[in-house]
Short mmCIF file of C-alpha atoms in Angstrom, two decimals:
data_model
loop_
_atom_site.label_atom_id
_atom_site.label_comp_id
_atom_site.label_asym_id
_atom_site.label_seq_id
_atom_site.Cartn_x
_atom_site.Cartn_y
_atom_site.Cartn_z
CA MET S 27 10.35 -0.46 43.11
CA ARG S 28 10.71 0.51 46.38
CA GLN S 29 13.31 2.76 48.05
CA TRP S 30 12.28 -0.10 51.22
CA GLN S 31 12.80 -3.43 48.00
CA VAL S 32 16.44 -2.00 48.06
CA TRP S 33 17.12 -2.13 51.09
CA ALA S 34 16.40 -5.53 52.18
CA GLY S 35 19.15 -6.70 54.73
CA ALA S 36 21.69 -6.10 57.56
CA VAL S 37 24.99 -7.62 58.60
CA LEU S 38 25.92 -7.83 62.17
CA VAL S 39 28.80 -9.02 63.35
CA MET S 40 30.07 -11.45 65.86
CA GLY S 41 27.30 -13.92 66.29
CA LEU S 42 24.06 -12.26 64.71
CA SER S 43 23.32 -12.09 59.81
CA GLY S 44 20.93 -12.28 58.37
CA CYS S 45 18.43 -10.34 56.37
CA GLU S 46 16.07 -7.88 57.24
CA SER S 47 15.40 -4.38 55.76
CA VAL S 48 16.77 -0.85 57.24
CA GLN S 49 13.25 0.51 58.98
CA ARG S 50 13.49 -3.04 61.05
CA MET S 51 17.06 -2.49 61.50
CA ALA S 52 16.72 1.38 62.49
CA GLN S 53 13.53 0.73 64.22
CA ASN S 54 15.84 -1.36 67.10
CA ILE S 55 18.71 -0.59 67.16
CA PRO S 56 19.04 3.15 69.39
CA GLY S 57 20.29 6.48 66.94
CA ALA S 58 20.05 4.56 63.08
CA GLU S 59 16.36 6.82 62.85
CA HIS S 60 19.01 9.59 62.89
CA ILE S 61 21.22 8.04 59.39
CA PRO S 62 19.50 9.14 56.14
CA GLY S 63 16.98 6.91 54.99
CA LEU S 64 16.14 5.45 57.18
CA SER S 65 12.63 6.49 57.99
CA SER S 66 9.42 4.71 58.09
CA GLU S 67 8.41 4.65 54.77
CA GLY S 68 7.26 1.20 52.97
CA PRO S 69 3.77 -0.61 54.41
CA VAL S 70 3.32 -0.86 57.89
CA GLU S 71 4.05 -3.81 59.61
CA ALA S 72 2.61 -5.07 62.72
CA THR S 73 4.95 -4.52 65.63
CA VAL S 74 5.66 -7.29 68.13
CA PRO S 75 6.34 -6.24 71.58
CA ARG S 76 9.97 -6.25 72.87
CA GLN S 77 9.83 -9.01 75.75
CA VAL S 78 13.70 -7.65 77.21
CA PRO S 79 11.65 -4.60 79.60
CA PHE S 80 14.06 -1.79 79.05
CA PRO S 81 17.00 -2.50 81.45
CA VAL S 82 17.51 1.02 83.66
CA GLU S 83 19.78 -0.33 85.91
CA THR S 84 22.03 -1.51 82.24
CA TYR S 85 21.66 1.93 80.65
CA ALA S 86 22.59 3.44 84.39
CA ALA S 87 25.78 1.89 84.66
CA LEU S 88 26.84 2.78 81.10
CA SER S 89 29.80 5.83 81.20
CA LYS S 90 27.81 8.07 78.26
CA THR S 91 31.12 9.72 76.93
CA GLY S 92 35.14 8.80 77.90
CA THR S 93 37.93 8.79 76.44
CA ALA S 94 38.44 6.29 73.03
CA THR S 95 37.53 7.19 69.50
CA ILE S 96 35.51 4.80 66.92
CA LYS S 97 37.58 5.42 63.02
CA GLY S 98 36.72 4.10 60.53
CA ARG S 99 35.54 4.00 57.07
CA LEU S 100 31.90 3.79 55.70
CA ALA S 101 31.04 1.99 52.24
CA TYR S 102 29.19 -0.22 49.97
CA GLN S 103 30.16 -2.59 47.30
CA LEU S 104 27.58 -2.98 44.36
CA THR S 105 27.20 -5.72 42.12
CA SER S 106 28.63 -4.19 39.74
CA GLY S 107 32.57 -4.87 41.76
CA GLN S 108 32.22 -1.60 42.23
CA THR S 109 33.43 0.37 46.05
CA VAL S 110 30.58 3.55 46.63
CA TYR S 111 31.75 5.07 49.72
CA GLY S 112 29.61 6.98 52.18
CA ASN S 113 29.43 10.54 50.87
CA ARG S 114 28.89 13.04 54.28
CA GLU S 115 26.46 9.86 56.02
CA LYS S 116 25.56 9.24 59.27
CA VAL S 117 27.26 7.09 61.10
CA SER S 118 25.12 5.18 64.77
CA ILE S 119 27.11 3.42 67.40
CA ALA S 120 25.20 2.98 70.31
CA PRO S 121 25.68 0.68 73.68
CA ALA S 122 25.67 -3.38 72.98
CA THR S 123 23.10 -4.31 75.52
CA GLU S 124 20.78 -7.00 75.85
CA TYR S 125 18.51 -4.76 75.42
CA SER S 126 19.57 -3.56 71.46
CA ALA S 127 20.74 -7.48 71.05
CA GLU S 128 17.18 -8.81 71.61
CA ALA S 129 16.06 -6.08 68.80
CA ALA S 130 18.83 -6.83 66.48
CA ASP S 131 17.75 -10.76 67.39
CA LYS S 132 13.69 -10.25 66.46
CA ALA S 133 14.66 -8.55 63.46
CA LEU S 134 16.75 -10.69 62.30
CA ALA S 135 14.61 -12.91 62.95
CA GLY S 136 11.76 -11.35 59.97
CA GLN S 137 10.09 -9.16 63.29
CA ARG S 138 9.71 -5.81 63.49
CA VAL S 139 10.01 -5.35 67.44
CA GLU S 140 8.20 -1.97 68.29
CA PRO S 141 10.74 1.09 68.78
CA ALA S 142 13.68 1.81 71.21
CA ASP S 143 12.91 3.57 74.30
CA PRO S 144 13.61 7.37 73.73
CA ARG S 145 16.09 6.85 76.95
CA ALA S 146 18.79 4.77 74.53
CA GLN S 147 19.61 7.58 72.99
CA ALA S 148 21.82 9.40 75.93
CA TYR S 149 23.57 6.45 74.73
CA THR S 150 24.27 6.90 71.25
CA HIS S 151 27.14 8.52 69.82
CA MET S 152 26.14 9.94 66.18
CA THR S 153 29.55 11.29 63.69
CA THR S 154 29.29 12.25 59.63
CA THR S 155 31.75 10.94 57.77
CA ASP S 156 33.69 12.90 54.46
CA ALA S 157 33.31 12.45 51.03
CA ASN S 158 35.45 9.47 51.27
CA GLY S 159 34.11 7.11 53.97
CA TYR S 160 35.88 8.31 56.60
CA PHE S 161 34.97 8.97 60.45
CA THR S 162 36.23 9.76 63.77
CA ALA S 163 33.78 9.85 66.66
CA THR S 164 35.33 10.61 69.94
CA GLY S 165 34.63 11.01 73.32
CA ILE S 166 33.36 7.59 73.39
CA PRO S 167 32.72 5.54 76.60
CA ALA S 168 34.45 2.12 76.58
CA GLY S 169 32.44 -0.35 76.13
CA THR S 170 31.07 -3.32 73.12
CA PHE S 171 28.86 -0.38 70.60
CA TYR S 172 26.74 -1.05 67.39
CA VAL S 173 27.89 1.35 64.58
CA ALA S 174 25.54 1.48 62.12
CA GLY S 175 24.91 3.56 58.45
CA THR S 176 24.29 3.79 55.10
CA VAL S 177 25.74 4.68 52.01
CA ALA S 178 23.86 6.77 48.90
CA LEU S 179 23.85 4.90 45.84
CA PRO S 180 24.81 6.42 42.95
CA ASN S 181 21.95 6.96 39.81
CA GLY S 182 19.77 7.93 42.42
CA GLN S 183 19.29 4.11 43.24
CA GLY S 184 18.46 5.07 46.34
CA ARG S 185 20.17 4.04 49.64
CA SER S 186 22.37 0.64 50.05
CA PRO S 187 21.38 -2.20 52.80
CA PHE S 188 21.69 -1.61 56.53
CA ILE S 189 25.29 -1.67 57.55
CA LEU S 190 25.83 -2.90 61.25
CA LYS S 191 29.20 -4.19 62.99
CA GLN S 192 30.52 -5.11 66.72
CA VAL S 193 32.77 -3.20 67.62
CA ARG S 194 34.47 -3.28 71.38
CA VAL S 195 37.00 -0.11 72.31
CA LYS S 196 38.61 0.33 75.63
CA GLU S 197 39.29 3.93 77.08
CA GLY S 198 41.49 5.98 76.16
CA GLY S 199 41.29 3.53 72.65
CA SER S 200 40.88 3.71 70.12
CA VAL S 201 39.16 0.66 66.80
CA ASN S 202 39.53 1.53 63.95
CA VAL S 203 36.09 -1.07 62.00
CA THR S 204 35.67 -1.22 58.93
CA LEU S 205 31.84 -0.97 58.21
CA SER S 206 31.49 -2.18 54.35
CA ARG S 207 29.08 -4.11 52.88
#
């Protein structure tokens, strides 16, 4: 079975849910392409254009850095009931905007949306988990973010489905997210 088939599915907390391939979600959420295993492997599919153009003003109004912290633990529960924790895995933290929400909605509906505008990358924060799946990202501005990652499965069985949660953090605040599925 190809790795991309194993990755079917995504969870979006706060109102969005459904299934979709990791590659589709990686193309839609800024910063997710930096998560290991989220390459463009697999069949080439037609992309649909974004209906929401890159909102220059929206992103210009966002801060790139701040004093907030987002921390948590990345984990995936196998069908056997065993929990596998992200061991040195990348976690992407991207601002939730109308631009990224449209992409998430379309991807969850089974459509492959054209890649995210490169300007969105300047607002995306990356961190890495420790050997037990814990991560901490500092210097985050206040706002609402999509926090995303995948976990390497045991015995070289590929990667977990894409795990995505939405969180809100205040300036100077800290939020703890259980990034699990």
